[in-house]
Each structure stands twice: as structure tokens, then as C-alpha cells.
Amino acid sequence: MPRVEERLREIGVEIPLPPVPQGAYQPAVISGNLIFVSGQLPIKEGELLYRGKVGSEVSVEEGIEAARLAAINSLSIMKRELGDLDRVKRIVKLTGYVSSAPGFGMQAKVVNGASEFFYDVFGDMGRHARAAVGVYELPFGAPIEVEVIAEIS
């Protein structure tokens, strides 16, 4: 069994089918030895599981779970594009956009849901550069959107 798939099984994560794009874009683009994964939302089985602004309608804990789910969806895109997640050599950059209630300032804590997921799956190769940005609105009322750049073989 491939190494990454084995690790996912150990931590109880099943990679779903990739979400269907909700606009005129590619879910991922490969350029050289990098894969750029378009922003992913906390969608499961075609349904947005969380909706609203973190700090008002969505709790910090729910935001963390939403970020983790968006990261899982990013991996599902990589698996479809690459065929084998063992081709992912390193998570290079993660950007998390958090739909934030006025005065909310814990975007970094929310985006940790995605960062910690990648650490759990890839170990040291899951450590990445990162931005955690508070925004007013995200598509479909999602509380978080995550985009990923990874080095591949």
C-alpha cells in the first residue's frame, strides 16, 4: 500500500471523490515540479458542511474542523491529478481565507486545522509556509477556503 494512503488510514481519514468545481477554473494546475490546488471549501458529499462567519455563526472549533475538511478536499484533488499521493514530496505553501465576524482575530488558529492535518499526514514534509487571512465573504457563505501549493515528483 502506498505510504501516504497508509498514513491516512492510520489517522482515520478516507479521501473522498474530489469536489466538483463551482466556477470556470481548473481544480489544480501542474507546472514543473509544483501542483497548485485551487481554493477548496469544507464540502463533503457535495454539501457545504459549515456556513457563516467564524466568530459569530461558526465557532472557532467548527472553523478548525472546516479547515481540516478543506485540506482533505485539497488532497482529493491531488490524488485525482497525480494518481498517487506518494508523488507529493512536500507541502510548500498553504493559504487559508477565513470569513471573519467583525473583531475576530483568531484566523491563524482556525487555519491550524489544515496545517496540522498536513503535518499529521506528511510529517516534516507537511511543514509549510502559510498565510491566514481574514476576509468578509467567501463563496456560498463558506467559513473557510484553503489553497495549497505542493512539490511533486
PDB file of C-alpha atoms in Angstrom:
ATOM      1  CA  MET A   1       0.000   0.000   0.000  1.00  0.00           C
ATOM      2  CA  PRO A   2       1.295   3.491  -0.777  1.00  0.00           C
ATOM      3  CA  ARG A   3       2.860   5.268   2.188  1.00  0.00           C
ATOM      4  CA  VAL A   4       0.539   8.316   2.261  1.00  0.00           C
ATOM      5  CA  GLU A   5      -2.599   6.193   1.872  1.00  0.00           C
ATOM      6  CA  GLU A   6      -1.407   4.019   4.750  1.00  0.00           C
ATOM      7  CA  ARG A   7      -0.872   7.075   6.951  1.00  0.00           C
ATOM      8  CA  LEU A   8      -4.340   8.394   6.100  1.00  0.00           C
ATOM      9  CA  ARG A   9      -5.845   5.065   7.120  1.00  0.00           C
ATOM     10  CA  GLU A  10      -3.891   5.201  10.436  1.00  0.00           C
ATOM     11  CA  ILE A  11      -5.389   8.591  11.289  1.00  0.00           C
ATOM     12  CA  GLY A  12      -8.881   7.537  10.175  1.00  0.00           C
ATOM     13  CA  VAL A  13      -9.182   9.656   7.032  1.00  0.00           C
ATOM     14  CA  GLU A  14     -10.731   8.389   3.817  1.00  0.00           C
ATOM     15  CA  ILE A  15     -10.016  10.556   0.804  1.00  0.00           C
ATOM     16  CA  PRO A  16     -13.358  11.392  -0.863  1.00  0.00           C
ATOM     17  CA  LEU A  17     -14.050  11.982  -4.520  1.00  0.00           C
ATOM     18  CA  PRO A  18     -12.894  15.495  -5.411  1.00  0.00           C
ATOM     19  CA  PRO A  19     -15.496  18.258  -5.165  1.00  0.00           C
ATOM     20  CA  VAL A  20     -16.950  19.458  -8.458  1.00  0.00           C
ATOM     21  CA  PRO A  21     -15.589  22.896  -9.478  1.00  0.00           C
ATOM     22  CA  GLN A  22     -18.112  25.644  -8.747  1.00  0.00           C
ATOM     23  CA  GLY A  23     -16.810  28.027 -11.421  1.00  0.00           C
ATOM     24  CA  ALA A  24     -14.714  28.446 -14.559  1.00  0.00           C
ATOM     25  CA  TYR A  25     -11.363  27.215 -13.249  1.00  0.00           C
ATOM     26  CA  GLN A  26      -9.171  24.132 -13.023  1.00  0.00           C
ATOM     27  CA  PRO A  27      -9.174  22.301  -9.669  1.00  0.00           C
ATOM     28  CA  ALA A  28      -5.377  22.072  -9.971  1.00  0.00           C
ATOM     29  CA  VAL A  29      -2.596  23.054 -12.322  1.00  0.00           C
ATOM     30  CA  ILE A  30       0.772  21.328 -12.525  1.00  0.00           C
ATOM     31  CA  SER A  31       3.718  23.496 -13.507  1.00  0.00           C
ATOM     32  CA  GLY A  32       7.176  21.952 -13.401  1.00  0.00           C
ATOM     33  CA  ASN A  33       7.521  20.157 -10.075  1.00  0.00           C
ATOM     34  CA  LEU A  34       4.669  22.032  -8.363  1.00  0.00           C
ATOM     35  CA  ILE A  35       0.947  21.409  -8.136  1.00  0.00           C
ATOM     36  CA  PHE A  36      -1.244  24.433  -7.432  1.00  0.00           C
ATOM     37  CA  VAL A  37      -4.570  23.360  -5.921  1.00  0.00           C
ATOM     38  CA  SER A  38      -7.405  25.840  -6.311  1.00  0.00           C
ATOM     39  CA  GLY A  39      -9.235  27.022  -3.209  1.00  0.00           C
ATOM     40  CA  GLN A  40     -11.211  24.270  -1.528  1.00  0.00           C
ATOM     41  CA  LEU A  41     -14.226  24.662   0.743  1.00  0.00           C
ATOM     42  CA  PRO A  42     -15.470  22.428   3.570  1.00  0.00           C
ATOM     43  CA  ILE A  43     -17.622  20.334   1.235  1.00  0.00           C
ATOM     44  CA  LYS A  44     -18.475  16.704   1.917  1.00  0.00           C
ATOM     45  CA  GLU A  45     -20.513  14.568  -0.496  1.00  0.00           C
ATOM     46  CA  GLY A  46     -21.489  17.679  -2.445  1.00  0.00           C
ATOM     47  CA  GLU A  47     -22.725  19.590   0.603  1.00  0.00           C
ATOM     48  CA  LEU A  48     -21.160  22.625   2.280  1.00  0.00           C
ATOM     49  CA  LEU A  49     -20.979  21.407   5.901  1.00  0.00           C
ATOM     50  CA  TYR A  50     -20.348  24.775   7.531  1.00  0.00           C
ATOM     51  CA  ARG A  51     -21.807  28.153   6.642  1.00  0.00           C
ATOM     52  CA  GLY A  52     -21.298  31.623   8.071  1.00  0.00           C
ATOM     53  CA  LYS A  53     -18.626  33.777   9.644  1.00  0.00           C
ATOM     54  CA  VAL A  54     -16.181  32.405  12.181  1.00  0.00           C
ATOM     55  CA  GLY A  55     -16.647  34.260  15.440  1.00  0.00           C
ATOM     56  CA  SER A  56     -20.420  34.601  15.060  1.00  0.00           C
ATOM     57  CA  GLU A  57     -22.365  31.805  13.279  1.00  0.00           C
ATOM     58  CA  VAL A  58     -19.383  29.393  13.253  1.00  0.00           C
ATOM     59  CA  SER A  59     -17.341  28.614  16.374  1.00  0.00           C
ATOM     60  CA  VAL A  60     -13.545  28.504  16.342  1.00  0.00           C
ATOM     61  CA  GLU A  61     -13.719  24.717  16.840  1.00  0.00           C
ATOM     62  CA  GLU A  62     -16.084  24.340  13.878  1.00  0.00           C
ATOM     63  CA  GLY A  63     -13.775  26.586  11.840  1.00  0.00           C
ATOM     64  CA  ILE A  64     -10.834  24.315  12.658  1.00  0.00           C
ATOM     65  CA  GLU A  65     -12.834  21.262  11.515  1.00  0.00           C
ATOM     66  CA  ALA A  66     -13.909  23.119   8.362  1.00  0.00           C
ATOM     67  CA  ALA A  67     -10.250  23.934   7.597  1.00  0.00           C
ATOM     68  CA  ARG A  68      -9.308  20.274   8.064  1.00  0.00           C
ATOM     69  CA  LEU A  69     -12.076  19.196   5.695  1.00  0.00           C
ATOM     70  CA  ALA A  70     -10.946  21.745   3.091  1.00  0.00           C
ATOM     71  CA  ALA A  71      -7.401  20.334   3.392  1.00  0.00           C
ATOM     72  CA  ILE A  72      -8.748  16.797   2.890  1.00  0.00           C
ATOM     73  CA  ASN A  73     -10.509  18.041  -0.253  1.00  0.00           C
ATOM     74  CA  SER A  74      -7.194  19.502  -1.428  1.00  0.00           C
ATOM     75  CA  LEU A  75      -5.627  16.052  -1.099  1.00  0.00           C
ATOM     76  CA  SER A  76      -8.512  14.525  -3.052  1.00  0.00           C
ATOM     77  CA  ILE A  77      -7.739  16.916  -5.916  1.00  0.00           C
ATOM     78  CA  MET A  78      -4.032  15.997  -5.742  1.00  0.00           C
ATOM     79  CA  LYS A  79      -4.863  12.294  -5.782  1.00  0.00           C
ATOM     80  CA  ARG A  80      -7.007  12.677  -8.894  1.00  0.00           C
ATOM     81  CA  GLU A  81      -4.408  14.806 -10.687  1.00  0.00           C
ATOM     82  CA  LEU A  82      -1.332  12.777  -9.670  1.00  0.00           C
ATOM     83  CA  GLY A  83      -2.789   9.275  -9.425  1.00  0.00           C
ATOM     84  CA  ASP A  84      -0.636   8.542  -6.374  1.00  0.00           C
ATOM     85  CA  LEU A  85      -0.317  10.724  -3.267  1.00  0.00           C
ATOM     86  CA  ASP A  86       3.203   9.364  -2.741  1.00  0.00           C
ATOM     87  CA  ARG A  87       4.185  11.730  -5.563  1.00  0.00           C
ATOM     88  CA  VAL A  88       3.655  14.609  -3.111  1.00  0.00           C
ATOM     89  CA  LYS A  89       7.138  15.380  -1.833  1.00  0.00           C
ATOM     90  CA  ARG A  90       6.336  18.402   0.314  1.00  0.00           C
ATOM     91  CA  ILE A  91       3.539  20.832   1.125  1.00  0.00           C
ATOM     92  CA  VAL A  92       5.165  24.129   0.174  1.00  0.00           C
ATOM     93  CA  LYS A  93       2.524  26.791   0.876  1.00  0.00           C
ATOM     94  CA  LEU A  94      -0.922  26.916   2.400  1.00  0.00           C
ATOM     95  CA  THR A  95      -3.196  29.935   2.264  1.00  0.00           C
ATOM     96  CA  GLY A  96      -6.311  29.948   4.404  1.00  0.00           C
ATOM     97  CA  TYR A  97      -9.038  32.544   3.954  1.00  0.00           C
ATOM     98  CA  VAL A  98     -11.339  32.804   6.963  1.00  0.00           C
ATOM     99  CA  SER A  99     -14.712  34.527   6.656  1.00  0.00           C
ATOM    100  CA  SER A 100     -14.496  36.529   9.867  1.00  0.00           C
ATOM    101  CA  ALA A 101     -17.017  38.289  12.079  1.00  0.00           C
ATOM    102  CA  PRO A 102     -16.141  41.885  12.967  1.00  0.00           C
ATOM    103  CA  GLY A 103     -13.411  41.916  15.594  1.00  0.00           C
ATOM    104  CA  PHE A 104     -12.475  38.248  15.084  1.00  0.00           C
ATOM    105  CA  GLY A 105      -8.700  37.826  15.123  1.00  0.00           C
ATOM    106  CA  MET A 106      -8.017  34.101  15.500  1.00  0.00           C
ATOM    107  CA  GLN A 107      -7.630  33.266  11.800  1.00  0.00           C
ATOM    108  CA  ALA A 108      -4.282  31.573  12.475  1.00  0.00           C
ATOM    109  CA  LYS A 109      -5.891  29.203  14.982  1.00  0.00           C
ATOM    110  CA  VAL A 110      -8.630  28.305  12.505  1.00  0.00           C
ATOM    111  CA  VAL A 111      -6.184  27.638   9.653  1.00  0.00           C
ATOM    112  CA  ASN A 112      -4.218  25.383  12.023  1.00  0.00           C
ATOM    113  CA  GLY A 113      -6.924  22.807  11.261  1.00  0.00           C
ATOM    114  CA  ALA A 114      -5.476  22.478   7.747  1.00  0.00           C
ATOM    115  CA  SER A 115      -1.823  22.898   8.753  1.00  0.00           C
ATOM    116  CA  GLU A 116      -1.982  20.244  11.471  1.00  0.00           C
ATOM    117  CA  PHE A 117      -3.702  17.849   9.069  1.00  0.00           C
ATOM    118  CA  PHE A 118      -0.813  18.148   6.611  1.00  0.00           C
ATOM    119  CA  TYR A 119       1.719  17.691   9.451  1.00  0.00           C
ATOM    120  CA  ASP A 120      -0.154  14.543  10.550  1.00  0.00           C
ATOM    121  CA  VAL A 121      -0.133  13.096   7.042  1.00  0.00           C
ATOM    122  CA  PHE A 122       3.304  14.105   5.746  1.00  0.00           C
ATOM    123  CA  GLY A 123       5.363  14.646   8.913  1.00  0.00           C
ATOM    124  CA  ASP A 124       8.196  17.134   8.374  1.00  0.00           C
ATOM    125  CA  MET A 125       7.349  17.302   4.661  1.00  0.00           C
ATOM    126  CA  GLY A 126       3.952  18.671   5.688  1.00  0.00           C
ATOM    127  CA  ARG A 127       5.508  21.762   7.282  1.00  0.00           C
ATOM    128  CA  HIS A 128       4.864  24.718   5.025  1.00  0.00           C
ATOM    129  CA  ALA A 129       4.907  28.460   4.556  1.00  0.00           C
ATOM    130  CA  ARG A 130       1.483  29.910   5.296  1.00  0.00           C
ATOM    131  CA  ALA A 131      -0.871  32.843   5.287  1.00  0.00           C
ATOM    132  CA  ALA A 132      -4.064  33.012   7.361  1.00  0.00           C
ATOM    133  CA  VAL A 133      -6.212  35.859   6.077  1.00  0.00           C
ATOM    134  CA  GLY A 134      -9.459  37.250   7.443  1.00  0.00           C
ATOM    135  CA  VAL A 135     -11.990  38.124   4.737  1.00  0.00           C
ATOM    136  CA  TYR A 136     -15.511  39.489   4.720  1.00  0.00           C
ATOM    137  CA  GLU A 137     -17.173  36.879   2.471  1.00  0.00           C
ATOM    138  CA  LEU A 138     -16.349  33.582   0.774  1.00  0.00           C
ATOM    139  CA  PRO A 139     -18.205  31.642  -1.937  1.00  0.00           C
ATOM    140  CA  PHE A 140     -21.583  30.167  -0.917  1.00  0.00           C
ATOM    141  CA  GLY A 141     -21.215  31.560   2.620  1.00  0.00           C
ATOM    142  CA  ALA A 142     -18.352  29.170   3.474  1.00  0.00           C
ATOM    143  CA  PRO A 143     -16.389  29.999   6.636  1.00  0.00           C
ATOM    144  CA  ILE A 144     -13.026  28.994   5.151  1.00  0.00           C
ATOM    145  CA  GLU A 145     -11.273  28.403   1.856  1.00  0.00           C
ATOM    146  CA  VAL A 146      -7.877  26.710   1.628  1.00  0.00           C
ATOM    147  CA  GLU A 147      -5.456  26.718  -1.308  1.00  0.00           C
ATOM    148  CA  VAL A 148      -2.323  24.603  -1.445  1.00  0.00           C
ATOM    149  CA  ILE A 149       0.945  24.511  -3.367  1.00  0.00           C
ATOM    150  CA  ALA A 150       2.892  21.246  -3.151  1.00  0.00           C
ATOM    151  CA  GLU A 151       6.158  19.963  -4.596  1.00  0.00           C
ATOM    152  CA  ILE A 152       5.713  16.762  -6.576  1.00  0.00           C
ATOM    153  CA  SER A 153       7.845  14.115  -8.258  1.00  0.00           C
TER     154      SER A 153
END
